Short mmCIF file of C-alpha atoms and ligand atoms in Angstrom, two decimals:
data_model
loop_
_atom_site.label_atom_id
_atom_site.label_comp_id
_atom_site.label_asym_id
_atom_site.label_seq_id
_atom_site.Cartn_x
_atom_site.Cartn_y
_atom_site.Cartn_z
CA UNK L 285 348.03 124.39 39.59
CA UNK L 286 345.76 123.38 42.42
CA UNK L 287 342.62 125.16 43.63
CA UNK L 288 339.77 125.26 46.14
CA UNK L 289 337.03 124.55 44.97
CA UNK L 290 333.70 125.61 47.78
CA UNK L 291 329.99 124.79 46.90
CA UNK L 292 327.15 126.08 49.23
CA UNK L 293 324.53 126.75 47.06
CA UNK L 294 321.81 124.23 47.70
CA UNK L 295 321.92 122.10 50.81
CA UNK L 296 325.25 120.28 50.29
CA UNK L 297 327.93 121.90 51.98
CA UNK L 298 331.31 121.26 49.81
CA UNK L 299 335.10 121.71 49.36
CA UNK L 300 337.50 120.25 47.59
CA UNK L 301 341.13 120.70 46.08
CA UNK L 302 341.50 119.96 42.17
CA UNK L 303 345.13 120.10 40.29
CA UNK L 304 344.67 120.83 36.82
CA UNK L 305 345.07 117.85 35.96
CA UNK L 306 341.77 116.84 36.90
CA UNK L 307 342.90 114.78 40.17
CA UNK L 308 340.72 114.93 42.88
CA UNK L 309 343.45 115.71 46.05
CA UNK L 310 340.77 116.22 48.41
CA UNK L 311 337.18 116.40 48.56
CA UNK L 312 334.24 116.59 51.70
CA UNK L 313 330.60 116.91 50.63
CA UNK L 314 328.43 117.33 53.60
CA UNK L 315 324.60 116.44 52.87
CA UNK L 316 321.83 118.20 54.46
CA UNK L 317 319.06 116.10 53.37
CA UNK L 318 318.49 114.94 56.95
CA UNK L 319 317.49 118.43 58.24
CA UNK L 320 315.17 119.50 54.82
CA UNK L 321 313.22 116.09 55.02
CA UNK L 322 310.58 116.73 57.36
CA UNK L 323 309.66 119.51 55.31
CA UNK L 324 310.47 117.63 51.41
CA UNK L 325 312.50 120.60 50.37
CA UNK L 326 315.21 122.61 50.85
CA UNK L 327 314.76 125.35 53.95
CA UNK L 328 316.57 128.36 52.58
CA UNK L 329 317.13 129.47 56.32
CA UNK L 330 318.06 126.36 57.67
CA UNK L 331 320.32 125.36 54.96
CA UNK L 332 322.57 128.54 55.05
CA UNK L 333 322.36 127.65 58.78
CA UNK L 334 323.89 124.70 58.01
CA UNK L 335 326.27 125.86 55.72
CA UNK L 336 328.06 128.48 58.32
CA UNK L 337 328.03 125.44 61.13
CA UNK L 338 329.91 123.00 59.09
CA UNK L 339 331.94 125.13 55.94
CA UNK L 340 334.80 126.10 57.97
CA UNK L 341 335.59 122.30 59.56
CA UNK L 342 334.75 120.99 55.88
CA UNK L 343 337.44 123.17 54.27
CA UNK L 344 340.06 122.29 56.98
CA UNK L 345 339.38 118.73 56.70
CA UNK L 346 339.75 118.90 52.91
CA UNK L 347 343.12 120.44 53.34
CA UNK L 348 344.03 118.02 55.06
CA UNK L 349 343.34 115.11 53.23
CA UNK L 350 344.75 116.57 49.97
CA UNK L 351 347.81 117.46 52.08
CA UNK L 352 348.23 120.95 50.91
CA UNK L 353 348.35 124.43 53.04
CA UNK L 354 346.57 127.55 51.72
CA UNK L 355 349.94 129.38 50.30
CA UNK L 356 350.56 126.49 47.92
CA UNK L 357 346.64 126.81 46.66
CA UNK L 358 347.07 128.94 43.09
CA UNK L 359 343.46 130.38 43.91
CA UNK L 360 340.17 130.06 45.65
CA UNK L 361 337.03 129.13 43.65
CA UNK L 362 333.24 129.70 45.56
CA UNK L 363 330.57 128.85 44.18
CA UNK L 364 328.69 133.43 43.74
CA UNK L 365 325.39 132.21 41.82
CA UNK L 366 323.01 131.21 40.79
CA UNK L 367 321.52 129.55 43.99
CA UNK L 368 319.82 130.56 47.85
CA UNK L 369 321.58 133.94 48.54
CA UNK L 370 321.75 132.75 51.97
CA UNK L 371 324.59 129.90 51.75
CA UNK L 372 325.81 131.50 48.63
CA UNK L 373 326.95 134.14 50.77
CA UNK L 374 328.74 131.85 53.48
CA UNK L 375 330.51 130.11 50.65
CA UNK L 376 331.78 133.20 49.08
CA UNK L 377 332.71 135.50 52.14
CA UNK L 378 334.42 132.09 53.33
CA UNK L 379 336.40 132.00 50.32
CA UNK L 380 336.86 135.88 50.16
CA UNK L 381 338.65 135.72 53.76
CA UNK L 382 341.25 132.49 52.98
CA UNK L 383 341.98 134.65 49.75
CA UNK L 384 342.60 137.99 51.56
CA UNK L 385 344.52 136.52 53.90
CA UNK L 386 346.51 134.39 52.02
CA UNK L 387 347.10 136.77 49.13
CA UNK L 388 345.35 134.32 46.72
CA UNK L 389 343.08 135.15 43.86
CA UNK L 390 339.18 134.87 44.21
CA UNK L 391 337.26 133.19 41.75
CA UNK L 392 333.32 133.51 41.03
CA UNK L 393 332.39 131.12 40.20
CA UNK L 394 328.82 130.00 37.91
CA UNK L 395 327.16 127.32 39.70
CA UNK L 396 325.64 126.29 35.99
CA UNK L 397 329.20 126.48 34.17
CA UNK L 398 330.72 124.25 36.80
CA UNK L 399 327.61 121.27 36.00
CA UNK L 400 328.72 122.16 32.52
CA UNK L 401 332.46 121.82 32.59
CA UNK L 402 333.13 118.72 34.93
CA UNK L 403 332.84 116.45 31.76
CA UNK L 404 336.22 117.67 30.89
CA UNK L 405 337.88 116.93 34.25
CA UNK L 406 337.50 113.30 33.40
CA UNK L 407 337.74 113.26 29.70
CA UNK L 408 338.89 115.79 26.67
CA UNK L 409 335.48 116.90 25.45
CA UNK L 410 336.02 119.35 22.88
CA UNK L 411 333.71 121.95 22.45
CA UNK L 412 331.06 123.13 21.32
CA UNK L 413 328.88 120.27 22.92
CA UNK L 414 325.57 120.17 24.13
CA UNK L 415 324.87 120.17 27.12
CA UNK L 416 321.47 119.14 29.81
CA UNK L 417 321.17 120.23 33.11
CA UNK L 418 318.47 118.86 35.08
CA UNK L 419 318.49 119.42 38.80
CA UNK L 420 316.42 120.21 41.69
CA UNK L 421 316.86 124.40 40.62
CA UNK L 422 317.64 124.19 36.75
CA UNK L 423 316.86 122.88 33.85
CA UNK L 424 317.85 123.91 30.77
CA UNK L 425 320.26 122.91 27.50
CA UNK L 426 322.72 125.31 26.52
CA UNK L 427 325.42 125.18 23.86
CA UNK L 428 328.91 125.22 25.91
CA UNK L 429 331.04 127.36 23.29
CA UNK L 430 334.24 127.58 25.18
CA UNK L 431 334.81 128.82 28.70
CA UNK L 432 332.80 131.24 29.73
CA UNK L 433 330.67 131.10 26.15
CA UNK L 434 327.28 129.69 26.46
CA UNK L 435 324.14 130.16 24.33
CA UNK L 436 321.14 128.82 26.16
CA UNK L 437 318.46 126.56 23.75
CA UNK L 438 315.80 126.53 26.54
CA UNK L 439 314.61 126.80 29.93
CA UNK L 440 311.38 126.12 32.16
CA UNK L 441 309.45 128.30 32.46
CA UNK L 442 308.35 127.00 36.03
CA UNK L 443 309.56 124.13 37.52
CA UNK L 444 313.05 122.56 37.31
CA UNK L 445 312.42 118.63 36.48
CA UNK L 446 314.37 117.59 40.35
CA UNK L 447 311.32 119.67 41.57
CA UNK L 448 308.70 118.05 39.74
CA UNK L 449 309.91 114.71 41.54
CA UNK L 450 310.02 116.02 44.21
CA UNK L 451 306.91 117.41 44.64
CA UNK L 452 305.26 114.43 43.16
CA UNK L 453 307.08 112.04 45.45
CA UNK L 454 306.05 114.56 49.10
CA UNK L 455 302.27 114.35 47.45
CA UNK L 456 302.46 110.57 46.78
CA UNK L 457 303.56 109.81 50.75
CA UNK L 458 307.23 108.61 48.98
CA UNK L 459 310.91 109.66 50.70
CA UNK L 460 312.93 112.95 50.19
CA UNK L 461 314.53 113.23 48.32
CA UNK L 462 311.95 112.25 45.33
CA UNK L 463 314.29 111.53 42.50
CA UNK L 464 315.33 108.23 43.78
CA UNK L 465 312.14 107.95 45.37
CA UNK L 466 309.78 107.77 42.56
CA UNK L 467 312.78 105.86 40.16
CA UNK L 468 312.80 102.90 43.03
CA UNK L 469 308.59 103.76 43.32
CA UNK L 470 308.54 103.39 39.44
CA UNK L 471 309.81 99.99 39.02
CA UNK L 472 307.40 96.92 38.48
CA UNK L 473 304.48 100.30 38.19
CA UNK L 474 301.89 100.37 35.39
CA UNK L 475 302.74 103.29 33.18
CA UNK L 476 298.95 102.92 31.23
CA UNK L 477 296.71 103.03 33.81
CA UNK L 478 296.92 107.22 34.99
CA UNK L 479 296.67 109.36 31.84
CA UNK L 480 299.38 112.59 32.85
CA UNK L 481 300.49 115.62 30.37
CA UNK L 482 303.36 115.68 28.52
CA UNK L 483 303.71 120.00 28.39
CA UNK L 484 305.28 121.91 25.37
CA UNK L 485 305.77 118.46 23.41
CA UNK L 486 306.05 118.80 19.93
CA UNK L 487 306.23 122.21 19.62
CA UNK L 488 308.93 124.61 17.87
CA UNK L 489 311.86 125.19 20.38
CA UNK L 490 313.65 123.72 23.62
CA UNK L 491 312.18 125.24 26.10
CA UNK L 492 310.73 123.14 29.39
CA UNK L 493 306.92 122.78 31.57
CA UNK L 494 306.64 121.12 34.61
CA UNK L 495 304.11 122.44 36.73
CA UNK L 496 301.31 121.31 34.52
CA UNK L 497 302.43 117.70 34.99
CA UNK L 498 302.80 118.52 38.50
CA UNK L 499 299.17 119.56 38.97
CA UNK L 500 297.67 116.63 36.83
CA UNK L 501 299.04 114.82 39.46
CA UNK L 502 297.73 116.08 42.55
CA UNK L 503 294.15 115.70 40.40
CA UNK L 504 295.11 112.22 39.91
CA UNK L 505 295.56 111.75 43.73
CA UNK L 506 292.78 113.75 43.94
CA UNK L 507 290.16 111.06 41.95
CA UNK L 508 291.39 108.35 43.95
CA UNK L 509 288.55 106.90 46.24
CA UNK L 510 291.58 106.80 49.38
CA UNK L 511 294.72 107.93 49.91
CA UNK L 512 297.47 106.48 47.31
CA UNK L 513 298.16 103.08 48.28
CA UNK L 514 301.68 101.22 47.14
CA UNK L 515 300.04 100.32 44.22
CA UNK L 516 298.53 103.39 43.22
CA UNK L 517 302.14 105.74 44.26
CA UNK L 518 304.12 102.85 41.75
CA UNK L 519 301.83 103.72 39.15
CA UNK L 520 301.20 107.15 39.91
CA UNK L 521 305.45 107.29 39.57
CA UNK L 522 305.93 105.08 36.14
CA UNK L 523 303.75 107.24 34.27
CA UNK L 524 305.17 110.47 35.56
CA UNK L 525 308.20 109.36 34.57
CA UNK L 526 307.69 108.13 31.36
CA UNK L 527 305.89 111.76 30.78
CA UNK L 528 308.91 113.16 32.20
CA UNK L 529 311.19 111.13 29.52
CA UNK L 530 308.93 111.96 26.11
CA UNK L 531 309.22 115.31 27.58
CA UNK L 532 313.11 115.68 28.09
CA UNK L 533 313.42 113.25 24.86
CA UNK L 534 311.62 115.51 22.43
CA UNK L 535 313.09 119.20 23.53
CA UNK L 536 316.63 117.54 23.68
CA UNK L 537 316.05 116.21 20.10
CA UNK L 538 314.97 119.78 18.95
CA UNK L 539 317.94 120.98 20.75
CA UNK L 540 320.00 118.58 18.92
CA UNK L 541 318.93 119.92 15.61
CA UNK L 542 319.38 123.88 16.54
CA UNK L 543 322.86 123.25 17.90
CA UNK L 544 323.25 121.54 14.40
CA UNK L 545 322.27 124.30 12.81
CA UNK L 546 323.85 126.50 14.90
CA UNK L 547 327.53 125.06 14.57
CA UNK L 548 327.18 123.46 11.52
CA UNK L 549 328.33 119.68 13.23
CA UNK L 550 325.39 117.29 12.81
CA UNK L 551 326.69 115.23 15.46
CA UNK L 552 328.55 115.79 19.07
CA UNK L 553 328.65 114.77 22.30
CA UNK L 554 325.34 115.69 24.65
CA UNK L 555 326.28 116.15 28.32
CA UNK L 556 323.94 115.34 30.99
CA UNK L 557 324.65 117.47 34.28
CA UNK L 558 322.82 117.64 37.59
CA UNK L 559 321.04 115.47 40.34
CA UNK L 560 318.44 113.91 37.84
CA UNK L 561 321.30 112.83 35.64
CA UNK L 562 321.47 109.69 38.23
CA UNK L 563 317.74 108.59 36.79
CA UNK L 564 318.93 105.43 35.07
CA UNK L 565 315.16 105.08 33.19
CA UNK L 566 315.77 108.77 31.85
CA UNK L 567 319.45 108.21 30.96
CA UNK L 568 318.68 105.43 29.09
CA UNK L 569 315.98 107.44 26.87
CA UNK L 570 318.55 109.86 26.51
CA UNK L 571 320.59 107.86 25.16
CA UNK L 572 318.53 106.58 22.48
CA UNK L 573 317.20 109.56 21.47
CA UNK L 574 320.50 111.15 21.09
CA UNK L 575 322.13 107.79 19.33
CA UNK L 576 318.86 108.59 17.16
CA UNK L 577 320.63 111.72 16.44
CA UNK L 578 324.08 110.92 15.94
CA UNK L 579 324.93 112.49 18.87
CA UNK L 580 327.30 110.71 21.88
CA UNK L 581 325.76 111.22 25.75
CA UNK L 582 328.33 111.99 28.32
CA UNK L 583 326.48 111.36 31.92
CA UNK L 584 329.60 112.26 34.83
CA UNK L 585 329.44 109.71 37.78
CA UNK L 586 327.20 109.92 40.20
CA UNK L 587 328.83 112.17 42.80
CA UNK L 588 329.68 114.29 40.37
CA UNK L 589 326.66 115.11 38.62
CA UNK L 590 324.66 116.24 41.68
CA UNK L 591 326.25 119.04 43.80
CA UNK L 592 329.78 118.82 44.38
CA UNK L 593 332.84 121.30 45.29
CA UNK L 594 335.57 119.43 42.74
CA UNK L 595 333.13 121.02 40.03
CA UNK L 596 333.59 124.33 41.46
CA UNK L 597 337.25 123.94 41.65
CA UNK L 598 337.85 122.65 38.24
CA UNK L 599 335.65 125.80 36.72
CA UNK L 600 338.34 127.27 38.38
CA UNK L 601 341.11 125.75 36.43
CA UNK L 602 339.07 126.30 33.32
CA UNK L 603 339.00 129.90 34.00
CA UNK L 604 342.74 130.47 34.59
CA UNK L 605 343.99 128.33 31.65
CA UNK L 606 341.45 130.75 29.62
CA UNK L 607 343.10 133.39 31.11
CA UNK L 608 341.07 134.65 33.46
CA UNK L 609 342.77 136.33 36.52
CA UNK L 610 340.54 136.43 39.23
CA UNK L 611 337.40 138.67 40.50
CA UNK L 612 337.16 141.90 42.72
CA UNK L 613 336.61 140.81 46.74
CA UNK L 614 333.96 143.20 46.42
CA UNK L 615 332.19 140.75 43.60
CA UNK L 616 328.44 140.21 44.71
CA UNK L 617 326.78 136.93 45.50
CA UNK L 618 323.83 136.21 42.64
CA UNK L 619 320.83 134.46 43.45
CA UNK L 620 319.91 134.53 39.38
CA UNK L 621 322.97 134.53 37.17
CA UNK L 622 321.39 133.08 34.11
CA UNK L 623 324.69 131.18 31.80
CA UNK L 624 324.42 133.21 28.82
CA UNK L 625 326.44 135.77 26.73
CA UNK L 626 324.72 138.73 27.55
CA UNK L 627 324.75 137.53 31.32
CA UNK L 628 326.95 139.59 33.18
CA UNK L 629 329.69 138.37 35.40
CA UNK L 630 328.84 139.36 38.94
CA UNK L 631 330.52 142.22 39.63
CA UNK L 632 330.72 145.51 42.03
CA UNK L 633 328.57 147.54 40.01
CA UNK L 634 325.60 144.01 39.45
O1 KG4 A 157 322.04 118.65 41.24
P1 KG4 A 157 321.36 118.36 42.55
O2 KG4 A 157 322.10 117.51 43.54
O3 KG4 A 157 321.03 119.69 43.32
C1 KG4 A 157 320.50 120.81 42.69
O4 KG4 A 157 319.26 120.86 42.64
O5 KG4 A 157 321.28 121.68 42.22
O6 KG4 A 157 319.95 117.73 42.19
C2 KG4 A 157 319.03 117.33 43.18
C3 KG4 A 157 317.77 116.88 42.47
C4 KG4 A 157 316.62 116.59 43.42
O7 KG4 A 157 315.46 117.22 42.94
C5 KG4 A 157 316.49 115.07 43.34
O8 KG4 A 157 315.17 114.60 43.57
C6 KG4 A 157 316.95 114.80 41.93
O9 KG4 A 157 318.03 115.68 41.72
N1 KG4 A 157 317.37 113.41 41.75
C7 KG4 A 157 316.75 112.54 40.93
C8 KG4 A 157 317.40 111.29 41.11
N2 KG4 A 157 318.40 111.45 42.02
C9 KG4 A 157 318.37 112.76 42.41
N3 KG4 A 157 315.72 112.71 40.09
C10 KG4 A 157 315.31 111.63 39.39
N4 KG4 A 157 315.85 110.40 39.53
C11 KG4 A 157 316.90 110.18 40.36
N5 KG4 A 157 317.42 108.95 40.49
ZN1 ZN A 158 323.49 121.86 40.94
#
């Protein structure tokens, strides 16, 4: 079985071809940070821009390199939700065509599921784990039931954590984007000397805060006598993210204990999925907070923890060796498409 996978629902523009195997036949990511930096964020409007300039090339070239031609593709997987309805929509109508035209089946494919599932492309993870996503849109830990099963813990109830960095990084002077910007800015910076939050610590649940964390440090800036020098941006950065860590440390170890509860295993493996999954500082809290636990971390490589189209394409393999068919060509793009059981499936009537 091999699929195409297509990802458009940030500002990487992304295709690859998976066999169910898990090899990797061919694969393009196209990154658009160049065009968002000037503003330190993603452009909705310029990235779906982007998207519809580059997707078609992208796909061609990815063909290509895995050698294969559309008839010997078993479906096509795009990326429907949740993400900007603008490139969501190039991806899927882009996918939607090669599948009419080709006969193929469509997939739908959860943006969330596919952080989820990639694990299992590269090793046999058995579920139910645990999983983390922490991105520039999401953050949240979910129990990953089976394909297509999820029970979400917690979510913010603002900002995703990717956002908080970068945010703190544009109001700090530092590079887009912040992630790697305020890790690097972090390094060799005093954690004591700035005082920041650390929201919803310690209490009952998993759910996530970051805009009060985010505002304590625009005061911070605020009380300095200049504008942040080096110094004061280093840091500013160590002790946001060392707030950052207690924070994702202490909801993932009361996470820990519900899906304990919840499946009756009191250990299992803990996967960490999206861009902020690169942090090295914050995997390496992880990881001792979960070892705390009993629990195993499972961080995917690099490139393909942040956005990727092989992701996309192996959801799709998960979904047909579960069974799954296909969707409609009149399924919907979702802009929200929260990864839960009583979330439906995008569909002609959602
Ligand atoms: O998963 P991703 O590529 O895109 C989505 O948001 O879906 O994640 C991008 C986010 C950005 O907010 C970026 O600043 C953050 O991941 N990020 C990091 C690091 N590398 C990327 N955050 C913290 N530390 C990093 N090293
Ligand atoms: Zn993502």
């Amino acid at each position: 079985m091999i699929i195409l996978g297509i990802e458009t629902s940030c500002d990487e523009t992304a295709a690859a071809v998976v066999d169910d195997e898990g090899v990797i036949r061919g694969e393009l990511v196209l990154s658009q940070i160049e065009a968002h930096r000037p503003f330190g964020g993603v452009v909705p409007e310029i990235a779906a821009r982007n998207h519809v300039a580059h997707l078609d090339r992208l796909i061609v070239e990815t063909m290509d390199e895995a050698g294969a031609t559309f008839p010997e593709l078993d479906c096509v997987a795009a990326t429907a939700g949740p993400g900007l309805i603008g490139g969501l929509l190039v991806g899927v109508m882009t996918a939607k065509a090669i599948a009419a035209v080709h006969a193929l089946p469509f997939l739908a494919i959860n943006h969330l599921e596919a952080h989820a599932l990639v694990p299992r492309m590269l090793a046999p993870i058995a579920f139910p784990y645990l999983v983390l996503l922490i991105s520039g849109g999401h953050c949240q830990l979910l129990i990953a039931n089976g394909v297509g099963s999820y029970s979400r813990l917690g979510t913010t109830i603002d900002d995703a954590v990717g956002e908080a960095f970068d945010k703190t990084a544009k109001m700090l002077g530092l590079d887009y984007p912040g992630g790697p910007a305020i890790e690097a800015a972090a390094c060799g910076g005093d954690p004591a000397r700035f005082k920041l939050p650390r929201p919803l610590i310690n209490r009952a649940g998993a759910d996530f805060s970051f805009s009060g964390l985010k505002t304590a440090v625009r005061h911070t800036i605020h009380r300095l006598p200049d504008a942040p020098t080096a110094t004061d941006a280093k840091d500013i950065a160590a002790a946001f993210q060392i707030a950052v860590g207690d924070v994702l440390c202490n909801r993932t170890a009361n996470a820990m204990q519900m899906f304990s509860e919840r499946t009756g295993k009191m250990t299992g493996n803990l996967v960490v999925a999206g861009g902020v999954a690169a942090n090295q500082y914050l995997g390496d809290r992880l990881k001792q907070t979960a070892s705390d636990a009993g629990f195993q971390v499972v961080v995917p490589p690099p490139a393909l923890c942040t956005d990727n189209a092989a992701m996309i394409a192996w959801a799709g393999i998960e979904r047909r060796r579960a069974g799954f068919s296909g969707d409609p060509l009149d399924t919907i793009a979702l802009a929200r498409w929260p990864l839960d059981p009583v979330s439906a499936r995008p569909g002609a009537k959602a």
